[in-house]
PDB file of C-alpha atoms in Angstrom:
ATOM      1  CA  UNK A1349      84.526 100.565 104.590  1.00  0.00           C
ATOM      2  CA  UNK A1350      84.967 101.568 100.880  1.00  0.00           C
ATOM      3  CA  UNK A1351      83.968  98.315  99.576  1.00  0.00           C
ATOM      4  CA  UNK A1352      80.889  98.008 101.686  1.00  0.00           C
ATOM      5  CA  UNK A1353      82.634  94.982 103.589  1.00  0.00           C
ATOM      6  CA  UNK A1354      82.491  93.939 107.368  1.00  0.00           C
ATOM      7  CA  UNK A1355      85.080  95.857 109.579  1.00  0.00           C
ATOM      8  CA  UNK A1356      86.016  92.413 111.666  1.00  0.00           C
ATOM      9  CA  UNK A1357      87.866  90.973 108.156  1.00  0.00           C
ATOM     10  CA  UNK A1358      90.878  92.841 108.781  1.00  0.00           C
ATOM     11  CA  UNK A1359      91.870  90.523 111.573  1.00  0.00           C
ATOM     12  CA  UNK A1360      92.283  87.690 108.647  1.00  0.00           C
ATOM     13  CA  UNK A1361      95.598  88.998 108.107  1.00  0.00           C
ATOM     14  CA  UNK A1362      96.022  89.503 112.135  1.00  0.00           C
ATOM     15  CA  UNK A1363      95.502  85.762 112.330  1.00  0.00           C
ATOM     16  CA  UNK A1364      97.592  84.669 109.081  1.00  0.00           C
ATOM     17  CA  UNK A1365     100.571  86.846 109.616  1.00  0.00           C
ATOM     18  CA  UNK A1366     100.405  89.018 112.859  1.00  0.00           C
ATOM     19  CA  UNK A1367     100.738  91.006 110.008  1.00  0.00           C
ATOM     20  CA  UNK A1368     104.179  90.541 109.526  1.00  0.00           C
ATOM     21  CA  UNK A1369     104.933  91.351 105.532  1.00  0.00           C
ATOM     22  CA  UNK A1370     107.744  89.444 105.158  1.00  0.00           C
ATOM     23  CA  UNK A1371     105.632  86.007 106.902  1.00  0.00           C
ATOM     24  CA  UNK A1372     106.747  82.499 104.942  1.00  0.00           C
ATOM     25  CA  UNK A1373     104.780  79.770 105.955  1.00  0.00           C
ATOM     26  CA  UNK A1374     105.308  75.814 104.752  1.00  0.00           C
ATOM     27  CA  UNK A1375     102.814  76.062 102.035  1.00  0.00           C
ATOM     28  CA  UNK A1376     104.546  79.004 100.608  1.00  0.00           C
ATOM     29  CA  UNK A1377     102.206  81.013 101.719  1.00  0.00           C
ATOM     30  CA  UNK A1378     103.905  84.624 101.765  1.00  0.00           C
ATOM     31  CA  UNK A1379     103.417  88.143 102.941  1.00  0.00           C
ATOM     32  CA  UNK A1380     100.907  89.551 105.473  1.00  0.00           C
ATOM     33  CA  UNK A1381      98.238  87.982 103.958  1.00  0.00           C
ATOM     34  CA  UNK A1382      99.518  84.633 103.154  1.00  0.00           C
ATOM     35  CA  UNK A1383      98.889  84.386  99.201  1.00  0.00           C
ATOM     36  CA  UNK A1384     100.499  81.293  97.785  1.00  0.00           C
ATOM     37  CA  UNK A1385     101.981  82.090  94.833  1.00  0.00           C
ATOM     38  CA  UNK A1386      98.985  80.194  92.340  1.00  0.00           C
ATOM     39  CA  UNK A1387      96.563  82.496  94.116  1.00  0.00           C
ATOM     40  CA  UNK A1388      98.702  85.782  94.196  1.00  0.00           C
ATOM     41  CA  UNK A1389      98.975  85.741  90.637  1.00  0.00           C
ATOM     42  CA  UNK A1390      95.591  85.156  89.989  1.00  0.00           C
ATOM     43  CA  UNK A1391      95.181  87.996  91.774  1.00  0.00           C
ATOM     44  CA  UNK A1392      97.454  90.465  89.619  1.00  0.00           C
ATOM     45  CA  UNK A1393     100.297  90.416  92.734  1.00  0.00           C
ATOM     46  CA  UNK A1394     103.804  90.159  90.659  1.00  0.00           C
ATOM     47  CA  UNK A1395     106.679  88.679  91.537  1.00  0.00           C
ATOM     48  CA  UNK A1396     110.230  88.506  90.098  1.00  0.00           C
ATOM     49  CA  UNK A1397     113.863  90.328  90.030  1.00  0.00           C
ATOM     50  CA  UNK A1398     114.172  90.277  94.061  1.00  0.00           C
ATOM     51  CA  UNK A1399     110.477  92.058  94.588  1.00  0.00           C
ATOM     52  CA  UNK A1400     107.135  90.036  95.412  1.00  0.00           C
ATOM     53  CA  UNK A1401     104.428  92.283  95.621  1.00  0.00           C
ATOM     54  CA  UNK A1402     102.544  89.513  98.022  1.00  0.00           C
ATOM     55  CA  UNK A1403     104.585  91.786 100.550  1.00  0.00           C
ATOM     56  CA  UNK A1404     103.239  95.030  99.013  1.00  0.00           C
ATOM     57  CA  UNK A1405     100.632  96.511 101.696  1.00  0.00           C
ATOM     58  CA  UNK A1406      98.083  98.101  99.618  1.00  0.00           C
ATOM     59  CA  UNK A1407      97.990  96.035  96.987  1.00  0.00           C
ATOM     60  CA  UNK A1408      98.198  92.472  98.413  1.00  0.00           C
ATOM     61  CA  UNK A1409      95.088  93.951 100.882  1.00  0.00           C
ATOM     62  CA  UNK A1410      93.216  95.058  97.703  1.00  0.00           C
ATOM     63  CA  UNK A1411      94.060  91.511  96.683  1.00  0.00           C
ATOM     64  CA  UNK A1412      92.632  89.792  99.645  1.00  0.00           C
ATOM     65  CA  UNK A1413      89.927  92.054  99.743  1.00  0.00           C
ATOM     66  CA  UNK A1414      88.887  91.185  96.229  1.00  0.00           C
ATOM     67  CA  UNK A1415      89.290  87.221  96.930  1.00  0.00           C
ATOM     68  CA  UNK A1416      87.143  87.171 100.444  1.00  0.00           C
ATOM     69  CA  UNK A1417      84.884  89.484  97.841  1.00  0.00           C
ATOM     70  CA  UNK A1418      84.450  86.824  95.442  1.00  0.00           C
ATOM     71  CA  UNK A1419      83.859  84.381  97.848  1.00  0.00           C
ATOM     72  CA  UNK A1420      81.080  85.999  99.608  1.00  0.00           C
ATOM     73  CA  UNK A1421      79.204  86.341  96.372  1.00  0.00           C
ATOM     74  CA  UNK A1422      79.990  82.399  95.581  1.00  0.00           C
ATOM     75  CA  UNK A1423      78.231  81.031  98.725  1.00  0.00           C
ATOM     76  CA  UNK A1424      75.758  83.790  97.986  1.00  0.00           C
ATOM     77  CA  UNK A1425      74.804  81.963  94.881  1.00  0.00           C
ATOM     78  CA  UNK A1426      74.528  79.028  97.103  1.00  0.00           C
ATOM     79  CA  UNK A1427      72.106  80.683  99.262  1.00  0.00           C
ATOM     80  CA  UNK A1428      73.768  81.957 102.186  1.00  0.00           C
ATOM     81  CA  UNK A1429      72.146  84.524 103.967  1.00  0.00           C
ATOM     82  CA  UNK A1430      75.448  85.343 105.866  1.00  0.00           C
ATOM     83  CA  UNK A1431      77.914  84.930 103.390  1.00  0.00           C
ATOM     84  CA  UNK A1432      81.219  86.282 105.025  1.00  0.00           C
ATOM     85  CA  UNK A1433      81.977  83.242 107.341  1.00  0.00           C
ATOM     86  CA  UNK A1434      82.394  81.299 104.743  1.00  0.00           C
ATOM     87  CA  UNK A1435      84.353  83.244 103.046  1.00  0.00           C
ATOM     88  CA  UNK A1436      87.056  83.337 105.125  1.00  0.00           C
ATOM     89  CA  UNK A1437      86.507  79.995 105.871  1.00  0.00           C
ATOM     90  CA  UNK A1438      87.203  79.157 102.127  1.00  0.00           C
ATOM     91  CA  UNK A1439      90.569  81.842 102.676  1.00  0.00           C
ATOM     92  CA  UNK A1440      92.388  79.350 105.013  1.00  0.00           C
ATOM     93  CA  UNK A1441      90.924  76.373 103.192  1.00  0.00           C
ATOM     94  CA  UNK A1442      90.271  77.496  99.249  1.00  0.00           C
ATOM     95  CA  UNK A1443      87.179  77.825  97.826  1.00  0.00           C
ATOM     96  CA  UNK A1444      86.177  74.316  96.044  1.00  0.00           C
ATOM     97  CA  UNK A1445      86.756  72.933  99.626  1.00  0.00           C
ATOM     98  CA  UNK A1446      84.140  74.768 101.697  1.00  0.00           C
ATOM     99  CA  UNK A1447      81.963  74.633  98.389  1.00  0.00           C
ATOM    100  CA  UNK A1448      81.990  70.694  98.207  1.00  0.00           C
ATOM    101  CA  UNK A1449      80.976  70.632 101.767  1.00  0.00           C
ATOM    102  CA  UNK A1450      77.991  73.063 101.338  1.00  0.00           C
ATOM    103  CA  UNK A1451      77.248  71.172  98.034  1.00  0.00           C
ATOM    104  CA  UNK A1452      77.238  67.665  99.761  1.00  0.00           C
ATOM    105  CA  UNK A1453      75.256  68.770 103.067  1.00  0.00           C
ATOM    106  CA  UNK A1454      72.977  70.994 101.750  1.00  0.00           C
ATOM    107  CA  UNK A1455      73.992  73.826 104.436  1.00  0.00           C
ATOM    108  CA  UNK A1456      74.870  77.449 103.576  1.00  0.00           C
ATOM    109  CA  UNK A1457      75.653  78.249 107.293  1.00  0.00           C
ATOM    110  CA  UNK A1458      79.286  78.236 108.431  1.00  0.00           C
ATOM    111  CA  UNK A1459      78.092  77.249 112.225  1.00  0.00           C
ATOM    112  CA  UNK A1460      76.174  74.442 110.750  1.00  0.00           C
ATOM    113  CA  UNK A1461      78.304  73.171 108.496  1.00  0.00           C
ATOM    114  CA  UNK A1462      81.235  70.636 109.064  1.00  0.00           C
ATOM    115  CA  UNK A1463      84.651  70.889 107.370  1.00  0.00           C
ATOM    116  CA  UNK A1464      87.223  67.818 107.374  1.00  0.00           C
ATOM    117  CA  UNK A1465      90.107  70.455 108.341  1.00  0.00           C
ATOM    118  CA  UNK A1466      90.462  71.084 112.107  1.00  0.00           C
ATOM    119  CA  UNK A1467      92.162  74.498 111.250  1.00  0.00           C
ATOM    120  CA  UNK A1468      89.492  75.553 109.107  1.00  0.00           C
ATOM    121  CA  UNK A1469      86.823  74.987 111.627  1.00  0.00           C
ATOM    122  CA  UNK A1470      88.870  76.925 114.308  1.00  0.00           C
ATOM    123  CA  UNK A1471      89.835  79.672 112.020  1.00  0.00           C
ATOM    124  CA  UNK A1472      86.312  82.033 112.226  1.00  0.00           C
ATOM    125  CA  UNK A1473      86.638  81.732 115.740  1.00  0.00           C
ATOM    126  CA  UNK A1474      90.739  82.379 116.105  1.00  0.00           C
ATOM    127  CA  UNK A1475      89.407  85.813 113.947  1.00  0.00           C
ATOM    128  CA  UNK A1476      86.820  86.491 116.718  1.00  0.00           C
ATOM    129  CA  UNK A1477      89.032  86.216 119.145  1.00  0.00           C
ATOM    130  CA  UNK A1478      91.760  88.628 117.643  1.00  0.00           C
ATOM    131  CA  UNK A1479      88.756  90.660 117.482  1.00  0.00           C
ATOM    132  CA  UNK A1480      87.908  90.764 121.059  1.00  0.00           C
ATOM    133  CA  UNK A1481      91.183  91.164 122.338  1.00  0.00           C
ATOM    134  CA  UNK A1482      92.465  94.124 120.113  1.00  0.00           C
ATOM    135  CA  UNK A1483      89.388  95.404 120.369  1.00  0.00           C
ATOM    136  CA  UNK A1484      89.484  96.041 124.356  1.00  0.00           C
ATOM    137  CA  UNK A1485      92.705  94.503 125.685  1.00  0.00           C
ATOM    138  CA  UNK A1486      92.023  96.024 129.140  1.00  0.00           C
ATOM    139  CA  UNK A1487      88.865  93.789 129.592  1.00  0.00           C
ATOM    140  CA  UNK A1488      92.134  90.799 129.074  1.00  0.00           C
ATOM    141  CA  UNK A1489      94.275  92.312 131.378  1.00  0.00           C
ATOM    142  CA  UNK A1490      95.968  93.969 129.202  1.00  0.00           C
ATOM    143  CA  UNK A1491      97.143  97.487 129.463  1.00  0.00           C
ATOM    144  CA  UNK A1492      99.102  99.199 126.484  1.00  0.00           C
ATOM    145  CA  UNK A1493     100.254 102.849 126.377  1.00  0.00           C
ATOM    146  CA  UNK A1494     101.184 104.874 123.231  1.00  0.00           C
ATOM    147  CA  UNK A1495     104.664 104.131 123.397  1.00  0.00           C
ATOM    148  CA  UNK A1496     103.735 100.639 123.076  1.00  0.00           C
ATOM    149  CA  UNK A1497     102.604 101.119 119.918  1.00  0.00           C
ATOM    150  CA  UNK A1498     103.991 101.366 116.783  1.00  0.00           C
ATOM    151  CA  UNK A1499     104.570 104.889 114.808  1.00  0.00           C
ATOM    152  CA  UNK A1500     104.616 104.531 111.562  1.00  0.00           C
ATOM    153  CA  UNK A1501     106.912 107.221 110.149  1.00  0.00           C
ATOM    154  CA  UNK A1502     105.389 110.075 107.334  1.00  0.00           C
ATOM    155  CA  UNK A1503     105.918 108.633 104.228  1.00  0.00           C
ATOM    156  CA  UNK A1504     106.436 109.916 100.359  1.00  0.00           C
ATOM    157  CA  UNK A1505     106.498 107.555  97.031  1.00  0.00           C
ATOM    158  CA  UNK A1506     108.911 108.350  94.874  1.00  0.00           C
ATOM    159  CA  UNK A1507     108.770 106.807  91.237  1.00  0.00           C
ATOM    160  CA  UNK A1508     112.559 106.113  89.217  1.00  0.00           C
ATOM    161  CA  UNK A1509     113.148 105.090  86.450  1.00  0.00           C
ATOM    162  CA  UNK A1510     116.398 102.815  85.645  1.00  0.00           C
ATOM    163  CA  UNK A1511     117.909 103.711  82.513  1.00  0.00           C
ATOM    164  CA  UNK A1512     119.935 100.635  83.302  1.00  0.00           C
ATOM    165  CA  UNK A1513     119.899  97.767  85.959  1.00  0.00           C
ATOM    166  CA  UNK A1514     120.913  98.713  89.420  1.00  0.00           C
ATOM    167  CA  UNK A1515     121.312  97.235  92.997  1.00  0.00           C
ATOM    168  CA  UNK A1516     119.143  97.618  95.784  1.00  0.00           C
ATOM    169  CA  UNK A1517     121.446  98.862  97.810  1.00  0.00           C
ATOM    170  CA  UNK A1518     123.074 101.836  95.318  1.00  0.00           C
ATOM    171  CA  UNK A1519     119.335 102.870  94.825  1.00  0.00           C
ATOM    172  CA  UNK A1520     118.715 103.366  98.738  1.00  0.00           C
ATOM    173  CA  UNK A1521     122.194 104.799  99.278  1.00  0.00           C
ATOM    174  CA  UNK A1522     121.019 107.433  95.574  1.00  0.00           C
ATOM    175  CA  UNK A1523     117.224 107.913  97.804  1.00  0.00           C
ATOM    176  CA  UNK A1524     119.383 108.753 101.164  1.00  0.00           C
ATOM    177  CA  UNK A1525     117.454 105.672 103.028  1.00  0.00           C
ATOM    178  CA  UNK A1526     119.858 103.499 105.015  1.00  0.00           C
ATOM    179  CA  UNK A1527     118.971 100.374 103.913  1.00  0.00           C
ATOM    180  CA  UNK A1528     116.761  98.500 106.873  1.00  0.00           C
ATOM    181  CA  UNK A1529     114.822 101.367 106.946  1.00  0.00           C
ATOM    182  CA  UNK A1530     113.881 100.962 102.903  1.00  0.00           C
ATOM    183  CA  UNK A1531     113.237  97.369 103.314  1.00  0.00           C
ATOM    184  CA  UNK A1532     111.162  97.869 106.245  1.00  0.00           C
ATOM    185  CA  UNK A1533     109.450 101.028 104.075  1.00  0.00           C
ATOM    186  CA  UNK A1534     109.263  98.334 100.702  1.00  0.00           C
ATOM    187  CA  UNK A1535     108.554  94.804 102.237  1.00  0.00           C
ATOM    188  CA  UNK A1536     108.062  93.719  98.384  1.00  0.00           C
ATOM    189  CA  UNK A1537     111.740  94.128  97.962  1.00  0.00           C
ATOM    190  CA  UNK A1538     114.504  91.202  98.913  1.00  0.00           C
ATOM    191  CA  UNK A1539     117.779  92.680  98.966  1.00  0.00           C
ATOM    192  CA  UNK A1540     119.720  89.759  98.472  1.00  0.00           C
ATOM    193  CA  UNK A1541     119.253  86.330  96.786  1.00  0.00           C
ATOM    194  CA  UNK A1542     121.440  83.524  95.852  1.00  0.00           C
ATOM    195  CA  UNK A1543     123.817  83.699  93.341  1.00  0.00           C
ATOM    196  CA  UNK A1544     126.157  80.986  92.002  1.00  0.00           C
ATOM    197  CA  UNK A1545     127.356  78.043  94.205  1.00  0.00           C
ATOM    198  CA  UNK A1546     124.392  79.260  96.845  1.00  0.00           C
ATOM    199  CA  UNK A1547     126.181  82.648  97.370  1.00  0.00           C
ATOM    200  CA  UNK A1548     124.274  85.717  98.351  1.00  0.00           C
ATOM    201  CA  UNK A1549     124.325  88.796  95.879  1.00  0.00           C
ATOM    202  CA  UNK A1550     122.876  91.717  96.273  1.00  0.00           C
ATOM    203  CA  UNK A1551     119.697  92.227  94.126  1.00  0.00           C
ATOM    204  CA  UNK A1552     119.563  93.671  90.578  1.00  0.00           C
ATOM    205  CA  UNK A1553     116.714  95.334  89.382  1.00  0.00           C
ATOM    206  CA  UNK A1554     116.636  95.299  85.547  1.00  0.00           C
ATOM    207  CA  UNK A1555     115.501  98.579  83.778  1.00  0.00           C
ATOM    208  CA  UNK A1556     112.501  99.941  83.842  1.00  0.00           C
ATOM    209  CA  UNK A1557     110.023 102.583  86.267  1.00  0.00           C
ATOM    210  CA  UNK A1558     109.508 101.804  89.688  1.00  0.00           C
ATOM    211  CA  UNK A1559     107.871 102.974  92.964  1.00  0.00           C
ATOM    212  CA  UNK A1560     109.366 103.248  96.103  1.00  0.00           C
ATOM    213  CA  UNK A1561     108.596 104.774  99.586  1.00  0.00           C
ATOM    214  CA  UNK A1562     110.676 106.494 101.598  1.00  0.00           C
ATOM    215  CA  UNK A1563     110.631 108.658 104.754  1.00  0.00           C
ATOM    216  CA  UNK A1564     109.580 112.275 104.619  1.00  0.00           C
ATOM    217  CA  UNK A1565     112.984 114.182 106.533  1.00  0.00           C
ATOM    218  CA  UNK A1566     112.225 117.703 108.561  1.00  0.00           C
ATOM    219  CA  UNK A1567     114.454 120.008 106.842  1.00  0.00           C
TER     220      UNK A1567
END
């Protein structure tokens, strides 16, 4: 709503990830909205020292956001008069794709336009769907109750600095977070990765100013 951008494009990331932030696909695609690493970083989404901010909520959506943003205002160029279906057309497939196939048959119109990927034709309409369902589940024979839904906890970011490297785990054990809870609070963060002879370490982050969420407690 900020950016002036349809309301329906948050179901990209419903369809990419079920907006799981820790979601790996074959490609390499990672986080809830499925950046592959070329793209994330083109996009300013760091990675490094056990913490890939393709996982980071606000900023991989600012991310996406920005690249459906920059689409739109390609096929604009191109004269589309409805620019956003391609745009997320050109998310699941990349941009030069869709824009060779506009190029070649001289069609600005996602419904009139044929693209060699079978997924890529589907995906506007997979979107739509998500859409319709979420949207009114009881209409689908659905019925949800509050309980059913998720409740995400009151939240605070904290910012450290590390005078020297330290572990994951000794700087959620210093915030008072058992650990799940942190990694489920900080997505971005891997606690472990492979050390030598494919052993698993915990992670160190090297020294420097970080943020970090972590629950709000009732005192």
């Amino acid at each position: 709503k900020e950016w002036g951008m349809p309301d329906c494009l948050k179901y990209v990331a419903v369809i990419e990830s079920a907006m799981l932030p820790n979601a790996l696909s074959t490609a390499r695609a990672y986080g809830m909205w499925q950046f592959i690493p070329s793209t994330g970083r083109h996009y300013g989404l760091r990675s490094g020292a056990g913490m890939d901010e393709r996982a980071n909520f606000e900023k991989a959506t600012d991310a996406a956001l920005t690249y459906l943003w920059d689409n739109c205002q390609l096929f604009k160029k191109l004269g589309a008069k409805n620019c956003w279906p391609l745009a997320m057309a050109s998310y699941n497939a990349g941009e030069a794709a869709v824009e060779k196939a506009v190029r070649q048959q001289k069609m600005a119109d996602f419904y009139n336009l044929w693209l060699p990927a079978e997924e890529t034709r589907q995906y506007i309409y997979r979107a739509i769907v998500a859409k319709l369902v979420m949207s009114d589940p009881k209409s689908f024979g659905l019925s949800l109750k509050d309980s059913d839904m998720y409740q995400w906890p009151d939240i605070k970011e904290m910012t450290i600095t590390l005078s020297k490297p330290k572990s994951l785990v000794d700087i959620a054990i210093s915030l008072g977070v058992p650990v799940p809870e942190f990694l489920l609070l900080n997505p971005q963060y891997s606690i472990a990765r492979s050390g030598k002879k494919g052993n698993r370490t915990y992670t160190v982050l090297p020294k420097g100013t970080y943020k970090f969420r972590v629950p709000v407690r009732e005192e």
